Short mmCIF file of C-alpha atoms in Angstrom, two decimals:
data_model
loop_
_atom_site.label_atom_id
_atom_site.label_comp_id
_atom_site.label_asym_id
_atom_site.label_seq_id
_atom_site.Cartn_x
_atom_site.Cartn_y
_atom_site.Cartn_z
CA MET A 1 -4.98 -19.79 34.69
CA GLU A 2 -2.44 -19.25 31.92
CA TYR A 3 -5.02 -19.97 29.23
CA GLY A 4 -7.45 -17.51 30.83
CA PHE A 5 -4.85 -14.74 30.96
CA THR A 6 -3.73 -15.33 27.38
CA THR A 7 -7.30 -15.39 26.08
CA ALA A 8 -8.20 -12.20 27.95
CA ALA A 9 -5.05 -10.47 26.67
CA TYR A 10 -5.83 -11.55 23.11
CA VAL A 11 -9.38 -10.20 23.38
CA VAL A 12 -8.11 -6.83 24.63
CA ALA A 13 -5.46 -6.72 21.91
CA SER A 14 -8.07 -7.52 19.24
CA VAL A 15 -10.27 -4.68 20.48
CA LEU A 16 -7.30 -2.31 20.39
CA PHE A 17 -6.50 -3.35 16.83
CA ILE A 18 -10.09 -2.72 15.77
CA LEU A 19 -10.03 0.70 17.45
CA SER A 20 -6.75 1.42 15.70
CA LEU A 21 -8.19 0.61 12.26
CA GLY A 22 -11.28 2.66 13.00
CA GLY A 23 -9.25 5.64 14.18
CA LEU A 24 -7.08 5.65 11.08
CA SER A 25 -10.13 6.63 9.01
CA GLY A 26 -9.84 10.23 10.23
CA GLN A 27 -6.91 12.64 10.43
CA GLU A 28 -7.92 13.93 13.86
CA SER A 29 -7.96 10.45 15.41
CA ALA A 30 -5.02 8.94 13.52
CA LYS A 31 -2.35 9.62 16.17
CA ARG A 32 -4.48 8.10 18.91
CA ALA A 33 -5.20 5.13 16.64
CA ILE A 34 -1.48 4.48 16.18
CA TRP A 35 -1.06 4.25 19.94
CA TYR A 36 -3.95 1.79 20.15
CA GLY A 37 -2.09 -0.39 17.66
CA ILE A 38 1.23 -0.08 19.52
CA VAL A 39 -0.29 -1.00 22.88
CA GLY A 40 -2.28 -3.85 21.33
CA MET A 41 0.80 -5.33 19.67
CA ALA A 42 2.89 -5.02 22.85
CA LEU A 43 0.16 -6.78 24.82
CA ALA A 44 -0.13 -9.51 22.17
CA VAL A 45 3.62 -10.18 22.20
CA LEU A 46 3.76 -10.37 26.01
CA ALA A 47 0.73 -12.66 26.18
CA THR A 48 2.28 -14.97 23.59
CA LEU A 49 5.69 -15.05 25.29
CA PHE A 50 4.27 -15.91 28.70
CA GLY A 51 1.27 -17.93 27.55
CA PRO A 52 0.85 -21.72 27.62
CA GLY A 53 3.30 -23.71 25.53
CA ALA A 54 5.77 -20.83 25.30
CA GLY A 55 9.50 -21.49 25.56
CA ASN A 56 12.89 -20.44 24.27
CA TRP A 57 12.49 -17.10 26.02
CA PHE A 58 16.14 -16.14 25.59
CA LEU A 59 16.02 -16.79 21.85
CA SER A 60 12.70 -14.98 21.60
CA LEU A 61 14.13 -11.99 23.48
CA VAL A 62 17.15 -11.89 21.17
CA MET A 63 14.88 -11.95 18.10
CA ILE A 64 12.68 -9.19 19.53
CA VAL A 65 15.72 -7.01 20.23
CA ILE A 66 17.13 -7.59 16.74
CA GLY A 67 13.79 -6.98 15.03
CA GLY A 68 12.92 -3.98 17.19
CA THR A 69 16.33 -2.38 16.68
CA GLY A 70 16.14 -2.94 12.94
CA GLY A 71 12.64 -1.48 12.79
CA TRP A 72 13.71 1.56 14.83
CA ILE A 73 16.70 2.23 12.56
CA VAL A 74 14.63 1.86 9.40
CA ALA A 75 11.84 4.09 10.73
CA LYS A 76 14.31 6.84 11.65
CA ARG A 77 16.07 6.74 8.28
CA VAL A 78 13.16 6.32 5.87
CA GLN A 79 11.73 9.55 4.48
CA MET A 80 8.01 10.03 3.98
CA THR A 81 8.57 9.78 0.23
CA GLU A 82 9.93 6.27 0.78
CA MET A 83 7.00 5.02 2.84
CA PRO A 84 5.24 3.26 -0.08
CA GLN A 85 8.25 1.06 -0.83
CA LEU A 86 8.80 0.49 2.90
CA VAL A 87 5.22 -0.77 3.22
CA ALA A 88 5.79 -3.08 0.25
CA ALA A 89 8.96 -4.39 1.89
CA MET A 90 7.08 -5.10 5.13
CA HIS A 91 4.43 -6.99 3.20
CA SER A 92 7.14 -9.17 1.66
CA LEU A 93 8.40 -10.13 5.12
CA VAL A 94 4.91 -11.19 6.22
CA GLY A 95 4.60 -13.35 3.12
CA LEU A 96 8.01 -14.94 3.66
CA ALA A 97 7.14 -15.63 7.30
CA ALA A 98 4.02 -17.47 6.16
CA VAL A 99 6.14 -19.65 3.85
CA PHE A 100 8.60 -20.50 6.62
CA VAL A 101 5.83 -21.32 9.11
CA GLY A 102 4.14 -23.55 6.55
CA PHE A 103 7.30 -25.53 5.86
CA ASN A 104 8.07 -25.80 9.57
CA ALA A 105 4.56 -27.09 10.22
CA GLN A 106 4.98 -29.77 7.55
CA ILE A 107 8.38 -30.81 8.94
CA GLU A 108 6.96 -31.12 12.44
CA LEU A 109 3.88 -32.92 11.12
CA GLY A 110 6.09 -35.42 9.32
CA ARG A 111 8.05 -36.03 12.51
CA VAL A 112 4.85 -36.64 14.49
CA MET A 113 3.41 -38.99 11.84
CA ARG A 114 6.64 -41.01 11.66
CA ALA A 115 6.65 -41.36 15.42
CA ALA A 116 3.01 -42.48 15.41
CA ALA A 117 3.84 -45.18 12.85
CA SER A 118 6.71 -46.55 14.96
CA GLU A 119 6.44 -48.61 18.11
CA VAL A 120 8.79 -46.40 20.11
CA PRO A 121 6.90 -43.89 22.30
CA VAL A 122 7.95 -40.27 21.80
CA ILE A 123 7.14 -37.32 24.04
CA PHE A 124 6.66 -34.10 22.06
CA THR A 125 6.79 -30.52 23.29
CA GLY A 126 5.75 -27.18 21.87
CA PHE A 127 4.18 -27.10 18.42
CA ALA A 128 4.85 -30.81 17.83
CA ALA A 129 2.81 -31.64 20.95
CA LEU A 130 -0.06 -29.60 19.55
CA LEU A 131 0.11 -31.54 16.29
CA ALA A 132 0.27 -34.87 18.12
CA SER A 133 -3.00 -34.07 19.90
CA ARG A 134 -4.94 -33.33 16.71
CA THR A 135 -7.47 -35.70 15.19
CA PRO A 136 -7.21 -36.92 11.56
CA ALA A 137 -9.85 -34.37 10.53
CA GLU A 138 -7.86 -31.59 12.20
CA ILE A 139 -4.68 -32.79 10.46
CA ALA A 140 -6.52 -32.61 7.13
CA MET A 141 -7.53 -29.02 7.91
CA LEU A 142 -3.94 -28.29 8.89
CA LYS A 143 -2.73 -29.40 5.46
CA ILE A 144 -5.19 -27.03 3.78
CA GLU A 145 -3.95 -24.23 6.05
CA VAL A 146 -0.32 -25.05 5.22
CA PHE A 147 -1.05 -25.04 1.48
CA LEU A 148 -2.91 -21.72 1.61
CA GLY A 149 -0.35 -20.11 3.90
CA ILE A 150 2.58 -21.09 1.69
CA PHE A 151 0.83 -20.21 -1.57
CA ILE A 152 -0.54 -16.82 -0.48
CA GLY A 153 2.66 -16.02 1.39
CA ALA A 154 4.86 -16.80 -1.62
CA VAL A 155 2.68 -14.70 -3.96
CA THR A 156 2.80 -11.87 -1.44
CA PHE A 157 6.59 -12.13 -1.08
CA THR A 158 7.63 -11.86 -4.72
CA GLY A 159 4.76 -9.50 -5.56
CA SER A 160 5.85 -7.15 -2.77
CA VAL A 161 9.50 -7.36 -3.81
CA VAL A 162 8.57 -6.32 -7.36
CA ALA A 163 6.33 -3.53 -6.00
CA PHE A 164 9.23 -2.33 -3.84
CA ALA A 165 11.54 -2.35 -6.86
CA LYS A 166 9.05 -0.40 -9.00
CA LEU A 167 8.24 2.15 -6.31
CA SER A 168 11.91 2.75 -5.53
CA GLY A 169 12.81 3.13 -9.21
CA ARG A 170 14.97 0.01 -9.34
CA VAL A 171 12.62 -1.49 -11.95
CA ASP A 172 10.85 0.30 -14.80
CA GLY A 173 7.29 1.19 -13.81
CA LYS A 174 5.81 0.23 -17.19
CA PRO A 175 3.71 -2.98 -17.32
CA LYS A 176 5.60 -6.00 -18.61
CA LYS A 177 4.40 -9.54 -19.23
CA LEU A 178 6.19 -12.60 -20.52
CA PRO A 179 4.99 -14.19 -23.80
CA GLY A 180 1.82 -16.07 -22.92
CA GLY A 181 0.63 -13.43 -20.46
CA HIS A 182 -2.16 -14.59 -18.19
CA MET A 183 -1.99 -18.15 -19.49
CA LEU A 184 1.33 -18.52 -17.69
CA ASN A 185 -0.30 -17.38 -14.45
CA ALA A 186 -3.23 -19.73 -15.02
CA GLY A 187 -0.87 -22.64 -15.74
CA ALA A 188 1.15 -21.98 -12.59
CA LEU A 189 -2.05 -21.74 -10.56
CA GLY A 190 -3.40 -24.98 -12.04
CA LEU A 191 -0.16 -26.84 -11.30
CA SER A 192 -0.18 -25.49 -7.74
CA ILE A 193 -3.73 -26.74 -7.17
CA LEU A 194 -2.87 -30.16 -8.63
CA LEU A 195 0.17 -30.51 -6.39
CA GLY A 196 -1.90 -29.23 -3.48
CA ILE A 197 -4.32 -32.11 -4.03
CA LEU A 198 -1.42 -34.59 -4.10
CA TYR A 199 -0.07 -33.06 -0.90
CA PHE A 200 -3.46 -33.21 0.80
CA THR A 201 -4.06 -36.85 -0.15
CA GLY A 202 -0.58 -37.90 0.93
CA VAL A 203 0.53 -39.09 -2.52
CA GLY A 204 4.26 -38.63 -3.11
CA PRO A 205 6.84 -36.56 -1.23
CA ALA A 206 5.02 -33.79 0.65
CA ILE A 207 8.02 -31.48 1.01
CA LEU A 208 8.80 -31.70 -2.71
CA TRP A 209 5.23 -30.77 -3.62
CA LEU A 210 5.36 -27.79 -1.26
CA ILE A 211 8.66 -26.64 -2.75
CA VAL A 212 7.23 -26.72 -6.28
CA ILE A 213 4.05 -24.97 -5.09
CA THR A 214 6.22 -22.27 -3.53
CA LEU A 215 8.16 -21.78 -6.77
CA MET A 216 4.93 -21.54 -8.77
CA ALA A 217 3.54 -19.00 -6.32
CA PHE A 218 6.79 -17.03 -6.45
CA PHE A 219 6.38 -16.82 -10.21
CA ILE A 220 2.72 -15.78 -10.01
CA GLY A 221 3.51 -12.98 -7.56
CA TYR A 222 6.37 -11.75 -9.73
CA HIS A 223 4.45 -11.91 -13.02
CA LEU A 224 1.25 -10.38 -11.62
CA ILE A 225 2.92 -7.24 -10.30
CA MET A 226 5.31 -6.88 -13.25
CA GLY A 227 2.20 -6.70 -15.45
CA ILE A 228 0.83 -3.67 -13.60
CA GLY A 229 1.77 -0.14 -14.67
CA GLY A 230 3.13 2.61 -12.47
CA ALA A 231 -0.10 4.63 -12.58
CA ASP A 232 -1.83 1.84 -10.68
CA MET A 233 0.80 1.14 -8.01
CA PRO A 234 -1.25 2.68 -5.14
CA VAL A 235 -3.87 0.00 -5.74
CA VAL A 236 -1.14 -2.65 -5.86
CA VAL A 237 0.15 -1.59 -2.44
CA SER A 238 -3.29 -1.91 -0.83
CA MET A 239 -3.89 -5.21 -2.64
CA LEU A 240 -0.61 -6.66 -1.33
CA ASN A 241 -1.60 -5.39 2.10
CA SER A 242 -4.68 -7.57 1.83
CA TYR A 243 -2.65 -10.56 0.65
CA SER A 244 -0.27 -10.21 3.60
CA GLY A 245 -3.23 -10.18 5.97
CA TRP A 246 -4.65 -13.41 4.61
CA ALA A 247 -1.19 -14.96 4.76
CA ALA A 248 -0.97 -13.97 8.43
CA ALA A 249 -4.42 -15.44 9.08
CA ALA A 250 -3.28 -18.72 7.50
CA ILE A 251 -0.27 -18.70 9.84
CA GLY A 252 -2.65 -18.19 12.75
CA PHE A 253 -4.72 -21.23 11.80
CA THR A 254 -1.58 -23.32 11.40
CA LEU A 255 -0.21 -22.30 14.80
CA GLY A 256 -3.58 -22.38 16.52
CA ASN A 257 -3.17 -18.71 17.49
CA ASP A 258 -6.54 -16.96 17.72
CA LEU A 259 -5.11 -13.45 17.83
CA LEU A 260 -3.07 -13.99 14.69
CA ILE A 261 -6.20 -15.22 12.95
CA VAL A 262 -8.16 -12.14 14.02
CA THR A 263 -5.35 -9.73 13.19
CA GLY A 264 -4.71 -11.32 9.79
CA ALA A 265 -8.42 -11.25 8.98
CA LEU A 266 -8.61 -7.56 9.96
CA VAL A 267 -5.66 -6.66 7.75
CA GLY A 268 -6.85 -8.87 4.90
CA SER A 269 -10.41 -7.61 4.87
CA SER A 270 -9.51 -3.94 5.39
CA GLY A 271 -6.90 -4.17 2.61
CA ALA A 272 -9.45 -5.77 0.29
CA ILE A 273 -12.03 -3.07 1.09
CA LEU A 274 -9.43 -0.34 0.53
CA SER A 275 -8.45 -1.94 -2.79
CA TYR A 276 -12.11 -1.99 -3.82
CA ILE A 277 -12.57 1.67 -2.87
CA MET A 278 -9.46 2.64 -4.80
CA CYS A 279 -10.56 0.61 -7.81
CA LYS A 280 -13.81 2.58 -7.84
CA ALA A 281 -11.81 5.79 -7.56
CA MET A 282 -9.76 4.73 -10.59
CA ASN A 283 -12.66 3.12 -12.47
CA ARG A 284 -10.89 -0.24 -12.43
CA ASN A 285 -12.38 -3.72 -12.23
CA PHE A 286 -11.59 -5.28 -8.84
CA VAL A 287 -11.11 -8.77 -10.29
CA SER A 288 -8.77 -7.36 -12.93
CA VAL A 289 -6.67 -5.81 -10.19
CA ILE A 290 -6.35 -9.12 -8.37
CA LEU A 291 -5.35 -10.85 -11.60
CA GLY A 292 -2.89 -8.14 -12.61
CA GLY A 293 -4.88 -7.50 -15.75
CA PHE A 294 -4.66 -3.76 -16.16
CA GLY A 295 -2.15 -1.00 -16.63
CA GLY A 296 -1.55 -1.11 -20.38
CA GLU A 297 -2.71 1.02 -23.26
CA THR A 298 -5.58 -0.08 -25.49
CA GLY A 299 -4.40 1.78 -28.58
CA PRO A 300 -2.49 4.81 -29.83
CA ALA A 301 -2.77 7.81 -27.53
CA ALA A 302 -4.50 10.93 -28.82
CA ALA A 303 -2.26 13.63 -30.28
CA ILE A 304 -1.61 16.64 -28.05
CA GLU A 305 -1.68 20.10 -29.57
CA GLY A 306 -0.10 23.29 -28.25
CA GLU A 307 2.97 23.88 -26.13
CA GLN A 308 3.93 24.10 -22.50
CA ILE A 309 4.24 27.78 -21.49
CA ALA A 310 6.45 28.59 -18.52
CA ILE A 311 5.82 31.29 -15.92
CA ASP A 312 8.02 32.77 -13.21
CA ALA A 313 7.36 33.33 -9.51
CA ASP A 314 6.32 36.96 -10.09
CA GLY A 315 3.54 35.87 -12.45
CA VAL A 316 2.23 33.21 -10.09
CA ALA A 317 2.34 35.56 -7.09
CA SER A 318 0.48 38.25 -9.02
CA ALA A 319 -2.30 35.80 -9.91
CA LEU A 320 -2.53 34.62 -6.30
CA ASN A 321 -2.75 38.18 -4.97
CA GLU A 322 -5.61 38.95 -7.36
CA ALA A 323 -7.48 35.70 -6.70
CA ASP A 324 -10.32 35.26 -4.25
CA SER A 325 -10.38 31.45 -4.27
CA VAL A 326 -7.39 29.11 -4.49
CA VAL A 327 -7.25 25.31 -4.65
CA ILE A 328 -3.98 23.47 -4.06
CA VAL A 329 -3.56 19.95 -5.49
CA PRO A 330 -0.64 18.08 -3.88
CA GLY A 331 1.02 15.02 -5.39
CA TYR A 332 4.06 12.84 -5.07
CA GLY A 333 6.29 15.68 -6.30
CA MET A 334 5.44 17.63 -3.14
CA ALA A 335 6.51 14.65 -1.06
CA VAL A 336 9.78 14.27 -2.96
CA ALA A 337 10.64 17.95 -2.52
CA GLN A 338 9.50 17.93 1.13
CA ALA A 339 7.52 21.04 0.27
CA GLN A 340 4.61 20.50 2.66
CA GLY A 341 5.99 23.02 5.18
CA ALA A 342 6.33 25.73 2.54
CA VAL A 343 2.87 24.90 1.21
CA SER A 344 1.44 25.20 4.72
CA GLU A 345 3.05 28.63 5.14
CA LEU A 346 1.71 29.73 1.74
CA THR A 347 -1.73 28.61 2.83
CA ARG A 348 -1.46 30.59 6.06
CA LYS A 349 -0.44 33.77 4.25
CA LEU A 350 -3.18 33.47 1.62
CA ARG A 351 -5.84 32.90 4.27
CA ALA A 352 -4.51 35.82 6.28
CA ALA A 353 -5.00 37.93 3.15
CA GLY A 354 -8.68 36.97 3.16
CA LYS A 355 -8.58 34.40 0.39
CA THR A 356 -10.43 31.09 0.39
CA VAL A 357 -7.85 28.30 0.23
CA ARG A 358 -8.65 24.61 0.00
CA PHE A 359 -6.81 21.41 -0.84
CA ALA A 360 -8.09 18.84 -3.34
CA ILE A 361 -7.05 15.26 -2.55
CA HIS A 362 -7.51 12.46 -5.05
CA PRO A 363 -8.02 8.99 -3.47
CA VAL A 364 -4.81 7.69 -5.09
CA ALA A 365 -2.67 10.83 -4.84
CA GLY A 366 0.96 9.92 -4.17
CA ARG A 367 2.02 6.29 -4.13
CA LEU A 368 0.23 5.20 -0.98
CA PRO A 369 -3.39 5.65 0.16
CA GLY A 370 -3.58 8.67 2.47
CA HIS A 371 -0.05 9.78 1.53
CA MET A 372 -0.99 13.44 0.98
CA ASN A 373 -3.26 13.61 4.02
CA VAL A 374 -0.39 12.51 6.27
CA LEU A 375 2.02 15.05 4.78
CA LEU A 376 -0.45 17.91 5.15
CA ALA A 377 -1.31 16.92 8.72
CA GLU A 378 2.41 16.81 9.48
CA ALA A 379 2.70 20.38 8.17
CA LYS A 380 -0.23 21.55 10.37
CA VAL A 381 -2.62 22.26 7.50
CA PRO A 382 -6.14 22.57 9.00
CA TYR A 383 -8.18 19.42 8.48
CA ASP A 384 -11.34 21.28 7.48
CA ILE A 385 -9.83 22.72 4.28
CA VAL A 386 -8.52 19.36 3.03
CA LEU A 387 -11.27 18.00 0.77
CA GLU A 388 -11.68 14.77 -1.18
CA MET A 389 -12.22 14.70 -4.94
CA ASP A 390 -15.98 14.19 -4.76
CA GLU A 391 -16.32 17.16 -2.40
CA ILE A 392 -14.48 19.69 -4.56
CA ASN A 393 -14.72 18.68 -8.22
CA GLU A 394 -17.85 20.73 -8.85
CA ASP A 395 -16.19 23.87 -7.47
CA PHE A 396 -13.36 24.16 -10.00
CA PRO A 397 -15.33 26.30 -12.53
CA SER A 398 -15.72 28.96 -9.82
CA THR A 399 -12.10 28.73 -8.66
CA ASP A 400 -9.74 31.56 -9.62
CA VAL A 401 -6.41 29.77 -9.25
CA VAL A 402 -5.39 26.13 -8.98
CA ILE A 403 -1.81 25.29 -7.97
CA ILE A 404 -0.73 21.73 -8.77
CA ILE A 405 2.35 20.56 -6.89
CA GLY A 406 3.88 17.43 -8.35
CA SER A 407 0.70 15.74 -9.57
CA ASN A 408 0.17 14.17 -12.99
CA ASP A 409 -2.29 11.33 -13.54
CA ILE A 410 -4.87 12.55 -11.02
CA VAL A 411 -5.31 15.82 -12.97
CA ASN A 412 -4.99 14.36 -16.46
CA PRO A 413 -7.96 15.22 -18.76
CA ALA A 414 -6.99 12.29 -21.01
CA ALA A 415 -8.84 10.11 -18.50
CA GLN A 416 -12.05 11.65 -19.84
CA ASP A 417 -11.09 12.60 -23.39
CA ASP A 418 -8.86 9.77 -24.66
CA PRO A 419 -10.38 6.25 -24.68
CA ASN A 420 -6.96 4.79 -25.57
CA SER A 421 -5.21 6.27 -22.54
CA PRO A 422 -4.01 3.82 -19.85
CA ILE A 423 -6.10 5.83 -17.36
CA ALA A 424 -9.21 6.09 -19.55
CA GLY A 425 -12.35 6.28 -17.41
CA MET A 426 -10.47 7.05 -14.22
CA PRO A 427 -12.18 9.82 -12.19
CA VAL A 428 -9.78 12.77 -11.94
CA LEU A 429 -9.67 16.24 -10.41
CA GLU A 430 -11.09 18.49 -13.13
CA VAL A 431 -8.64 21.32 -12.51
CA TRP A 432 -8.65 22.49 -16.15
CA ARG A 433 -12.11 23.96 -15.54
CA ALA A 434 -10.62 26.62 -13.22
CA LYS A 435 -9.80 30.11 -14.51
CA GLN A 436 -6.02 29.72 -14.12
CA VAL A 437 -3.89 26.63 -13.48
CA PHE A 438 -0.26 26.67 -12.37
CA VAL A 439 1.72 23.44 -12.40
CA SER A 440 4.79 23.18 -10.21
CA LYS A 441 7.11 20.47 -11.51
CA ARG A 442 10.83 19.96 -12.09
CA GLY A 443 10.74 19.67 -15.88
CA GLN A 444 8.78 18.57 -18.92
CA GLY A 445 8.99 14.84 -18.23
CA THR A 446 5.92 12.61 -18.06
CA GLY A 447 6.54 11.49 -14.50
CA TYR A 448 6.48 8.06 -12.88
CA SER A 449 3.65 6.56 -14.92
CA GLY A 450 5.06 7.67 -18.28
CA ILE A 451 1.69 9.12 -19.40
CA GLU A 452 1.66 12.49 -21.19
CA ASN A 453 -0.71 15.07 -19.70
CA PRO A 454 -2.68 17.35 -22.08
CA LEU A 455 -3.40 19.67 -19.13
CA PHE A 456 0.12 21.05 -19.40
CA PHE A 457 -0.62 22.27 -22.93
CA LYS A 458 -3.96 24.01 -22.29
CA ASP A 459 -4.40 27.76 -22.77
CA ASN A 460 -5.21 28.45 -19.11
CA THR A 461 -2.25 26.43 -17.80
CA ARG A 462 1.22 27.76 -17.04
CA MET A 463 4.22 25.67 -16.01
CA PHE A 464 6.04 26.81 -12.86
CA TYR A 465 9.28 24.87 -13.30
CA GLY A 466 11.69 24.09 -10.49
CA ASP A 467 11.96 22.26 -7.20
CA ALA A 468 8.57 22.52 -5.50
CA LYS A 469 9.94 23.65 -2.15
CA ASP A 470 12.15 26.32 -3.69
CA SER A 471 9.35 27.48 -5.97
CA ILE A 472 6.84 27.90 -3.13
CA ASN A 473 9.43 29.64 -0.96
CA LYS A 474 9.96 32.17 -3.76
CA LEU A 475 6.24 33.00 -3.65
CA LEU A 476 6.03 33.60 0.09
CA PRO A 477 7.61 37.10 0.23
CA MET A 478 5.43 38.21 -2.70
CA ILE A 479 2.06 37.40 -1.11
CA ASP A 480 0.42 40.61 0.15
#
């Protein structure tokens, strides 16, 4: 009876997780999709707690209360601008959990094997009882699962920690590699595989091999992500999301938990697909992303001619009042300034004045996939005027005014004009083809990625300096 209830609950939870992923593909269905995920996770936790082989309910309840309270506090305190690094931090915890589960499985396996070799009968409970019931072939598969779980989990842990540090500004966003570059990664991987073979065949101390494998994987995760530049961090976040999913799936195989396998596979595959989509959007090679092999310059950057010309709020408002069509390009600067509310009000006033207003969203705008879409939805911007890059790029030549709010790389013409640029070949929003371009940014700095933008020096571009929220609020009273 217990097995039937648990299986049924896991099936329902899996369906809810699938519906949640599907719903997140659209802004209109995203809120409902989140609730699918919440209900599915609650059902999964209850089914696991009261399913066969469960125990230590008091300890489990204490852990749930501690984890739930911590998650609630973090969610209430973290700003939307900090979501990318929060996601990276969550990925690191999944990876670390996979490492701990792998080591625990090996410790329990060693205890069961020692008992089997002795003449004293031992009665096992919980996970150890599950291991004691497995055949030699199943034990061999378990060792493979333990190796993969620990290795992928360790790579995910340190990689996510470095991503968190880069996204939060604690570590320089420029790509850095140790002398030897990819050969160091290859050497660490080769040693890990060799020790994995020794572990699988039972030669030498198993725990020692797993410890060394963990250290090698820690290094690989660290070195891979340190070698990726800030311009490519959105892809890194989705890639680590995929890694954390496969680590969770490995945990599921180790524990014999079908739901964890399904959930991990969903996260792993969806993260991999998202990484692939983003790589296409940035004209990157998917394999290179996985290997941390991009993010650096290929030669000296092209010289930029001209100067950045500033404009005040009166000049921008005058251009907006005379324009018939306006395109707004939001970026991470809008998120930092929390300017989405002011932008939404500006949009409302411009549309009320009879102007065509649309938003242009690059696939990697911000530092997290979908970052801008969430902010605009939060500010009640109508979904139907929020367009993706491929839908709006051809319309820029007929656009009167483009307002860029805190964007840099996604509107950088060097991606098309400079083969030595770190973003060479990356599809970008071709805003420079519009009649007038206004760039709202705090100052003349290059931004997070450190890449200079020739757009800021073009004849049809004017720099609207200042905090994005304050700048937009200055425009509102001037819109007729």
